[in-house]
Amino acid sequence: MEMKELIVEKLKKNFGEFVQEVTDFRNDLSITIASNKIVDVAKILKEDPELEFVMCKDVTAIDWATRKNRFTVVYHIYSFKNNITLRIKANIAEESPAIESVTSVWPSANWYERETYDMYGIVFKNHPDLRRMYMPEGFQYHPLRKEFPVLGIPGSLPLPGKI
Amino acid sequence: MEQRPTVYSDEKLFKKLLEDKNITIEDALENEMVINMGPQHPATHGVLRLVLRLDGETVLSALPELGYLHRGYEKMAEEMSYIEFIPHTDRLDYTGTMCNNVAYVLAVEKLLGIEAPKRAQYIRMMIAELSRLAAHMVAIGTYAMDVGAVTMVMWTFREREKIQDIFDRLAGARFTTSYTRIGGVASDADSVTLKMVRDFLDQFHSALDEMDKLLLSNKIFIDRLEGIGVLSKEDAIALGITGPNLRASGVEYDVRRAKPYLFYNEMDFKIPTYTDGDCLARYWLRGDEVRESVKILYQILDKMPQGEILANEPKHTLAHKAEIYTKMEELIHDFMIINYGINPPVGDVFFSAENPKGELGFYIVSNGSGHPWKMKIRSPSFCNLQAIAQLCKGAMISDVIAIIGSLDPVMGEADK
């Protein structure tokens, strides 16, 4: 498809070797970029008059458990103008995982990033309100990490005692 | 030692409260007040908690707190096979269960690269639209009840009950339907069921007109909604709102039209939009959508093709029970699928469908084994709730109820 080639071309022109991988599986275009360039990439994708990816549909992460770059942060963005959903990926390392927040570009990423922080412990730098989304404030773990057991950790959640 | 209530763990504060006998009503009125609305509040549609900072009756700021219904479905999905997760999709948006079933199996089918037969797709389309009707009936009814028109909820639930009866006949359950299968649907829709759908639609028109008559000549209802909670087009897009709430703000975006799945490209329907973006527009829009769904349903009934309801993909779809008990080949495949899963190729897909609340998306990452490596549920209610803080700012406290009702969140989906 022409539009997809245009997107990849524009990103490669602007960021060169920072565009690490381009895949097109089941007609889903997915572009992996260097994690330190995420905000710049987001700005280009949103503001370029030919692309206009104005809506961020989703932010999440994948825990690969054994890879060198353990986490991948995944963004799904949508362009009303071209009717295309694009997936942006950024790999980050296991040691103190952090990535720049894209809330300055897409305000809707606010809650999605909070959820990702809650579930994976990935810190989104310059996020306006980085608190846990679902788990209680004092909770120590990040449940969607692969080492967290499905049954939970006994004693990690304070249960109401006898009154 | 006097008996003290246990809620005051801070002794200094407790003493101060006891000593401070000079607080007057004027003091209380001059200061801002923080109140806690929910999670156990009937008008918050489940367990949504809002912390409101009030100046008199005006809301200065609102802070939504989620997570009271968090069950960790994304974690559970990583530990079960693709087929095992179908019943759990019922528990996401529990007002429109069939829509969730359909969206999930379509996502898995996209990952597998298979397609269900045409009749199965038509049945899926039919149940998805029926489910949309049911969900909108709940939305409109509870919304009207929240702002004081209690009769409405009886009328809409009466109509919804008829839809549940159709589901009962089709899937064997009224709410927890789990009706779709990977590669098809669980059972065929026989002529009696199709007749039930047609009979329901025939009487539904007059019921809708009655409901409109009841509400739209009600001055209190209109006054409480008009101009309240206005969400502009730009804000709606920036906040990631989808579904009826987005269309009420003037964006003509519907996944059924933008990226047609099933056979929506063969259907003739309009996408209603309003430009006001207030609570009344969101109410109107749901009413219009119900009418469009009825139109789609008539077309589905007229065009319903004959044929198989399960794809012929022995490695990926479970065969019919009768065949498993009588044929060797099917028995082997059934054993392999149940024990080792359907093993889709390595890769990741994002599939989204238009649900009653908005765009429900499934992002599935497969590493080639029987259960997903990761499954992310992009739930529309969660994304739509993000607008609450902005909409409530500057509104009266009674408007907060109207705003929550108009956004129509379902906490089962928002909390996952």
PDB file of N, CA and C in Angstrom, chain B residues 306-368:
ATOM      1  N   GLN B 306     -27.503 -19.500   3.530  1.00  0.00           N
ATOM      2  CA  GLN B 306     -27.485 -20.855   4.073  1.00  0.00           C
ATOM      3  C   GLN B 306     -26.042 -21.350   4.088  1.00  0.00           C
ATOM      4  N   GLY B 307     -25.779 -22.408   4.829  1.00  0.00           N
ATOM      5  CA  GLY B 307     -24.445 -23.002   4.777  1.00  0.00           C
ATOM      6  C   GLY B 307     -23.918 -23.382   6.134  1.00  0.00           C
ATOM      7  N   GLU B 308     -22.605 -23.623   6.162  1.00  0.00           N
ATOM      8  CA  GLU B 308     -21.940 -24.078   7.375  1.00  0.00           C
ATOM      9  C   GLU B 308     -21.835 -22.954   8.392  1.00  0.00           C
ATOM     10  N   ILE B 309     -21.666 -23.306   9.666  1.00  0.00           N
ATOM     11  CA  ILE B 309     -21.449 -22.282  10.686  1.00  0.00           C
ATOM     12  C   ILE B 309     -20.069 -22.421  11.331  1.00  0.00           C
ATOM     13  N   LEU B 310     -19.266 -23.372  10.893  1.00  0.00           N
ATOM     14  CA  LEU B 310     -17.900 -23.505  11.411  1.00  0.00           C
ATOM     15  C   LEU B 310     -16.933 -23.634  10.233  1.00  0.00           C
ATOM     16  N   ALA B 311     -15.802 -22.962  10.323  1.00  0.00           N
ATOM     17  CA  ALA B 311     -14.833 -23.039   9.243  1.00  0.00           C
ATOM     18  C   ALA B 311     -14.217 -24.436   9.197  1.00  0.00           C
ATOM     19  N   ASN B 312     -13.824 -24.872   8.011  1.00  0.00           N
ATOM     20  CA  ASN B 312     -13.194 -26.185   7.864  1.00  0.00           C
ATOM     21  C   ASN B 312     -11.683 -26.023   8.065  1.00  0.00           C
ATOM     22  N   GLU B 313     -11.288 -25.815   9.309  1.00  0.00           N
ATOM     23  CA  GLU B 313      -9.879 -25.603   9.659  1.00  0.00           C
ATOM     24  C   GLU B 313      -9.560 -26.533  10.819  1.00  0.00           C
ATOM     25  N   PRO B 314      -9.358 -27.812  10.552  1.00  0.00           N
ATOM     26  CA  PRO B 314      -9.269 -28.789  11.655  1.00  0.00           C
ATOM     27  C   PRO B 314      -8.191 -28.477  12.681  1.00  0.00           C
ATOM     28  N   LYS B 315      -7.136 -27.766  12.276  1.00  0.00           N
ATOM     29  CA  LYS B 315      -6.069 -27.474  13.238  1.00  0.00           C
ATOM     30  C   LYS B 315      -6.438 -26.325  14.174  1.00  0.00           C
ATOM     31  N   HIS B 316      -7.436 -25.535  13.793  1.00  0.00           N
ATOM     32  CA  HIS B 316      -7.725 -24.325  14.550  1.00  0.00           C
ATOM     33  C   HIS B 316      -9.119 -24.284  15.161  1.00  0.00           C
ATOM     34  N   THR B 317     -10.077 -24.995  14.581  1.00  0.00           N
ATOM     35  CA  THR B 317     -11.430 -24.904  15.133  1.00  0.00           C
ATOM     36  C   THR B 317     -11.838 -26.249  15.706  1.00  0.00           C
ATOM     37  N   LEU B 318     -12.555 -26.187  16.806  1.00  0.00           N
ATOM     38  CA  LEU B 318     -13.076 -27.403  17.417  1.00  0.00           C
ATOM     39  C   LEU B 318     -14.234 -27.920  16.570  1.00  0.00           C
ATOM     40  N   ALA B 319     -14.255 -29.227  16.313  1.00  0.00           N
ATOM     41  CA  ALA B 319     -15.333 -29.808  15.514  1.00  0.00           C
ATOM     42  C   ALA B 319     -16.600 -29.911  16.353  1.00  0.00           C
ATOM     43  N   HIS B 320     -17.720 -30.225  15.685  1.00  0.00           N
ATOM     44  CA  HIS B 320     -18.974 -30.436  16.408  1.00  0.00           C
ATOM     45  C   HIS B 320     -18.858 -31.665  17.316  1.00  0.00           C
ATOM     46  N   LYS B 321     -19.570 -31.611  18.419  1.00  0.00           N
ATOM     47  CA  LYS B 321     -19.492 -32.703  19.390  1.00  0.00           C
ATOM     48  C   LYS B 321     -19.858 -34.054  18.762  1.00  0.00           C
ATOM     49  N   ALA B 322     -20.912 -34.037  17.926  1.00  0.00           N
ATOM     50  CA  ALA B 322     -21.376 -35.299  17.331  1.00  0.00           C
ATOM     51  C   ALA B 322     -20.260 -35.929  16.498  1.00  0.00           C
ATOM     52  N   GLU B 323     -19.486 -35.112  15.821  1.00  0.00           N
ATOM     53  CA  GLU B 323     -18.410 -35.638  14.983  1.00  0.00           C
ATOM     54  C   GLU B 323     -17.265 -36.165  15.835  1.00  0.00           C
ATOM     55  N   ILE B 324     -17.001 -35.473  16.947  1.00  0.00           N
ATOM     56  CA  ILE B 324     -15.903 -35.918  17.815  1.00  0.00           C
ATOM     57  C   ILE B 324     -16.189 -37.324  18.346  1.00  0.00           C
ATOM     58  N   TYR B 325     -17.451 -37.585  18.657  1.00  0.00           N
ATOM     59  CA  TYR B 325     -17.795 -38.878  19.241  1.00  0.00           C
ATOM     60  C   TYR B 325     -17.837 -40.001  18.205  1.00  0.00           C
ATOM     61  N   THR B 326     -17.936 -39.642  16.924  1.00  0.00           N
ATOM     62  CA  THR B 326     -18.112 -40.695  15.927  1.00  0.00           C
ATOM     63  C   THR B 326     -16.943 -40.837  14.960  1.00  0.00           C
ATOM     64  N   LYS B 327     -16.072 -39.829  14.864  1.00  0.00           N
ATOM     65  CA  LYS B 327     -15.012 -39.907  13.852  1.00  0.00           C
ATOM     66  C   LYS B 327     -13.638 -39.793  14.504  1.00  0.00           C
ATOM     67  N   MET B 328     -12.718 -40.616  14.037  1.00  0.00           N
ATOM     68  CA  MET B 328     -11.377 -40.696  14.635  1.00  0.00           C
ATOM     69  C   MET B 328     -10.599 -39.393  14.448  1.00  0.00           C
ATOM     70  N   GLU B 329     -10.576 -38.925  13.197  1.00  0.00           N
ATOM     71  CA  GLU B 329      -9.811 -37.728  12.830  1.00  0.00           C
ATOM     72  C   GLU B 329     -10.195 -36.550  13.739  1.00  0.00           C
ATOM     73  N   GLU B 330     -11.505 -36.326  13.879  1.00  0.00           N
ATOM     74  CA  GLU B 330     -12.000 -35.204  14.674  1.00  0.00           C
ATOM     75  C   GLU B 330     -11.619 -35.377  16.143  1.00  0.00           C
ATOM     76  N   LEU B 331     -11.659 -36.603  16.605  1.00  0.00           N
ATOM     77  CA  LEU B 331     -11.311 -36.873  17.998  1.00  0.00           C
ATOM     78  C   LEU B 331      -9.857 -36.493  18.261  1.00  0.00           C
ATOM     79  N   ILE B 332      -8.974 -36.854  17.315  1.00  0.00           N
ATOM     80  CA  ILE B 332      -7.549 -36.526  17.472  1.00  0.00           C
ATOM     81  C   ILE B 332      -7.351 -35.016  17.505  1.00  0.00           C
ATOM     82  N   HIS B 333      -7.984 -34.337  16.557  1.00  0.00           N
ATOM     83  CA  HIS B 333      -7.823 -32.874  16.519  1.00  0.00           C
ATOM     84  C   HIS B 333      -8.367 -32.228  17.792  1.00  0.00           C
ATOM     85  N   ASP B 334      -9.509 -32.724  18.247  1.00  0.00           N
ATOM     86  CA  ASP B 334     -10.097 -32.184  19.468  1.00  0.00           C
ATOM     87  C   ASP B 334      -9.129 -32.356  20.634  1.00  0.00           C
ATOM     88  N   PHE B 335      -8.520 -33.533  20.716  1.00  0.00           N
ATOM     89  CA  PHE B 335      -7.563 -33.803  21.783  1.00  0.00           C
ATOM     90  C   PHE B 335      -6.379 -32.847  21.698  1.00  0.00           C
ATOM     91  N   MET B 336      -5.867 -32.667  20.489  1.00  0.00           N
ATOM     92  CA  MET B 336      -4.693 -31.806  20.321  1.00  0.00           C
ATOM     93  C   MET B 336      -5.022 -30.352  20.644  1.00  0.00           C
ATOM     94  N   ILE B 337      -6.182 -29.880  20.178  1.00  0.00           N
ATOM     95  CA  ILE B 337      -6.526 -28.476  20.404  1.00  0.00           C
ATOM     96  C   ILE B 337      -6.753 -28.217  21.890  1.00  0.00           C
ATOM     97  N   ILE B 338      -7.449 -29.136  22.549  1.00  0.00           N
ATOM     98  CA  ILE B 338      -7.735 -28.909  23.969  1.00  0.00           C
ATOM     99  C   ILE B 338      -6.440 -28.964  24.785  1.00  0.00           C
ATOM    100  N   ASN B 339      -5.550 -29.900  24.441  1.00  0.00           N
ATOM    101  CA  ASN B 339      -4.355 -30.079  25.266  1.00  0.00           C
ATOM    102  C   ASN B 339      -3.219 -29.127  24.915  1.00  0.00           C
ATOM    103  N   TYR B 340      -3.036 -28.863  23.628  1.00  0.00           N
ATOM    104  CA  TYR B 340      -1.878 -28.055  23.225  1.00  0.00           C
ATOM    105  C   TYR B 340      -2.260 -26.698  22.652  1.00  0.00           C
ATOM    106  N   GLY B 341      -3.545 -26.464  22.414  1.00  0.00           N
ATOM    107  CA  GLY B 341      -3.962 -25.160  21.917  1.00  0.00           C
ATOM    108  C   GLY B 341      -3.879 -25.064  20.413  1.00  0.00           C
ATOM    109  N   ILE B 342      -4.226 -23.888  19.905  1.00  0.00           N
ATOM    110  CA  ILE B 342      -4.345 -23.759  18.454  1.00  0.00           C
ATOM    111  C   ILE B 342      -3.082 -23.199  17.807  1.00  0.00           C
ATOM    112  N   ASN B 343      -2.077 -22.839  18.590  1.00  0.00           N
ATOM    113  CA  ASN B 343      -0.761 -22.457  18.093  1.00  0.00           C
ATOM    114  C   ASN B 343      -0.739 -21.554  16.859  1.00  0.00           C
ATOM    115  N   PRO B 344      -1.136 -20.302  17.010  1.00  0.00           N
ATOM    116  CA  PRO B 344      -1.053 -19.376  15.883  1.00  0.00           C
ATOM    117  C   PRO B 344       0.400 -19.051  15.560  1.00  0.00           C
ATOM    118  N   PRO B 345       0.667 -18.510  14.371  1.00  0.00           N
ATOM    119  CA  PRO B 345       2.045 -18.169  14.024  1.00  0.00           C
ATOM    120  C   PRO B 345       2.598 -17.067  14.929  1.00  0.00           C
ATOM    121  N   VAL B 346       3.920 -16.957  14.978  1.00  0.00           N
ATOM    122  CA  VAL B 346       4.556 -15.908  15.779  1.00  0.00           C
ATOM    123  C   VAL B 346       4.222 -14.552  15.164  1.00  0.00           C
ATOM    124  N   GLY B 347       3.815 -13.623  15.997  1.00  0.00           N
ATOM    125  CA  GLY B 347       3.478 -12.302  15.479  1.00  0.00           C
ATOM    126  C   GLY B 347       2.510 -11.597  16.405  1.00  0.00           C
ATOM    127  N   ASP B 348       2.138 -10.390  16.054  1.00  0.00           N
ATOM    128  CA  ASP B 348       1.189  -9.661  16.878  1.00  0.00           C
ATOM    129  C   ASP B 348       0.182  -8.941  15.990  1.00  0.00           C
ATOM    130  N   VAL B 349      -1.067  -8.927  16.437  1.00  0.00           N
ATOM    131  CA  VAL B 349      -2.114  -8.237  15.682  1.00  0.00           C
ATOM    132  C   VAL B 349      -2.919  -7.359  16.619  1.00  0.00           C
ATOM    133  N   PHE B 350      -3.466  -6.297  16.043  1.00  0.00           N
ATOM    134  CA  PHE B 350      -4.404  -5.444  16.768  1.00  0.00           C
ATOM    135  C   PHE B 350      -5.698  -5.461  15.976  1.00  0.00           C
ATOM    136  N   PHE B 351      -6.758  -5.863  16.633  1.00  0.00           N
ATOM    137  CA  PHE B 351      -8.055  -5.840  15.956  1.00  0.00           C
ATOM    138  C   PHE B 351      -9.035  -5.083  16.821  1.00  0.00           C
ATOM    139  N   SER B 352      -9.795  -4.196  16.206  1.00  0.00           N
ATOM    140  CA  SER B 352     -10.786  -3.478  16.995  1.00  0.00           C
ATOM    141  C   SER B 352     -12.136  -3.542  16.300  1.00  0.00           C
ATOM    142  N   ALA B 353     -13.178  -3.574  17.113  1.00  0.00           N
ATOM    143  CA  ALA B 353     -14.546  -3.641  16.608  1.00  0.00           C
ATOM    144  C   ALA B 353     -15.365  -2.547  17.269  1.00  0.00           C
ATOM    145  N   GLU B 354     -16.427  -2.154  16.600  1.00  0.00           N
ATOM    146  CA  GLU B 354     -17.290  -1.109  17.154  1.00  0.00           C
ATOM    147  C   GLU B 354     -18.253  -1.745  18.146  1.00  0.00           C
ATOM    148  N   ASN B 355     -18.066  -1.435  19.397  1.00  0.00           N
ATOM    149  CA  ASN B 355     -18.925  -1.958  20.460  1.00  0.00           C
ATOM    150  C   ASN B 355     -19.918  -0.882  20.872  1.00  0.00           C
ATOM    151  N   PRO B 356     -20.939  -1.245  21.648  1.00  0.00           N
ATOM    152  CA  PRO B 356     -21.894  -0.212  22.080  1.00  0.00           C
ATOM    153  C   PRO B 356     -21.218   0.961  22.789  1.00  0.00           C
ATOM    154  N   LYS B 357     -20.147   0.715  23.517  1.00  0.00           N
ATOM    155  CA  LYS B 357     -19.518   1.805  24.264  1.00  0.00           C
ATOM    156  C   LYS B 357     -18.447   2.527  23.454  1.00  0.00           C
ATOM    157  N   GLY B 358     -17.977   1.914  22.408  1.00  0.00           N
ATOM    158  CA  GLY B 358     -16.893   2.520  21.647  1.00  0.00           C
ATOM    159  C   GLY B 358     -16.071   1.436  20.985  1.00  0.00           C
ATOM    160  N   GLU B 359     -14.817   1.732  20.776  1.00  0.00           N
ATOM    161  CA  GLU B 359     -13.985   0.813  20.022  1.00  0.00           C
ATOM    162  C   GLU B 359     -13.281  -0.157  20.968  1.00  0.00           C
ATOM    163  N   LEU B 360     -13.665  -1.424  20.876  1.00  0.00           N
ATOM    164  CA  LEU B 360     -13.018  -2.443  21.701  1.00  0.00           C
ATOM    165  C   LEU B 360     -11.906  -3.072  20.876  1.00  0.00           C
ATOM    166  N   GLY B 361     -10.672  -2.993  21.384  1.00  0.00           N
ATOM    167  CA  GLY B 361      -9.547  -3.528  20.630  1.00  0.00           C
ATOM    168  C   GLY B 361      -8.860  -4.641  21.394  1.00  0.00           C
ATOM    169  N   PHE B 362      -8.393  -5.643  20.677  1.00  0.00           N
ATOM    170  CA  PHE B 362      -7.581  -6.695  21.286  1.00  0.00           C
ATOM    171  C   PHE B 362      -6.213  -6.648  20.613  1.00  0.00           C
ATOM    172  N   TYR B 363      -5.172  -6.536  21.408  1.00  0.00           N
ATOM    173  CA  TYR B 363      -3.813  -6.602  20.884  1.00  0.00           C
ATOM    174  C   TYR B 363      -3.219  -7.909  21.399  1.00  0.00           C
ATOM    175  N   ILE B 364      -2.990  -8.846  20.484  1.00  0.00           N
ATOM    176  CA  ILE B 364      -2.535 -10.173  20.887  1.00  0.00           C
ATOM    177  C   ILE B 364      -1.126 -10.402  20.367  1.00  0.00           C
ATOM    178  N   VAL B 365      -0.230 -10.791  21.256  1.00  0.00           N
ATOM    179  CA  VAL B 365       1.126 -11.153  20.865  1.00  0.00           C
ATOM    180  C   VAL B 365       1.256 -12.659  21.016  1.00  0.00           C
ATOM    181  N   SER B 366       1.639 -13.328  19.930  1.00  0.00           N
ATOM    182  CA  SER B 366       1.773 -14.786  19.977  1.00  0.00           C
ATOM    183  C   SER B 366       3.239 -15.153  19.801  1.00  0.00           C
ATOM    184  N   ASN B 367       3.686 -16.148  20.594  1.00  0.00           N
ATOM    185  CA  ASN B 367       5.040 -16.657  20.378  1.00  0.00           C
ATOM    186  C   ASN B 367       4.978 -18.062  19.794  1.00  0.00           C
ATOM    187  N   GLY B 368       3.831 -18.391  19.212  1.00  0.00           N
ATOM    188  CA  GLY B 368       3.688 -19.681  18.548  1.00  0.00           C
ATOM    189  C   GLY B 368       3.187 -20.788  19.435  1.00  0.00           C
TER     190      GLY B 368
END
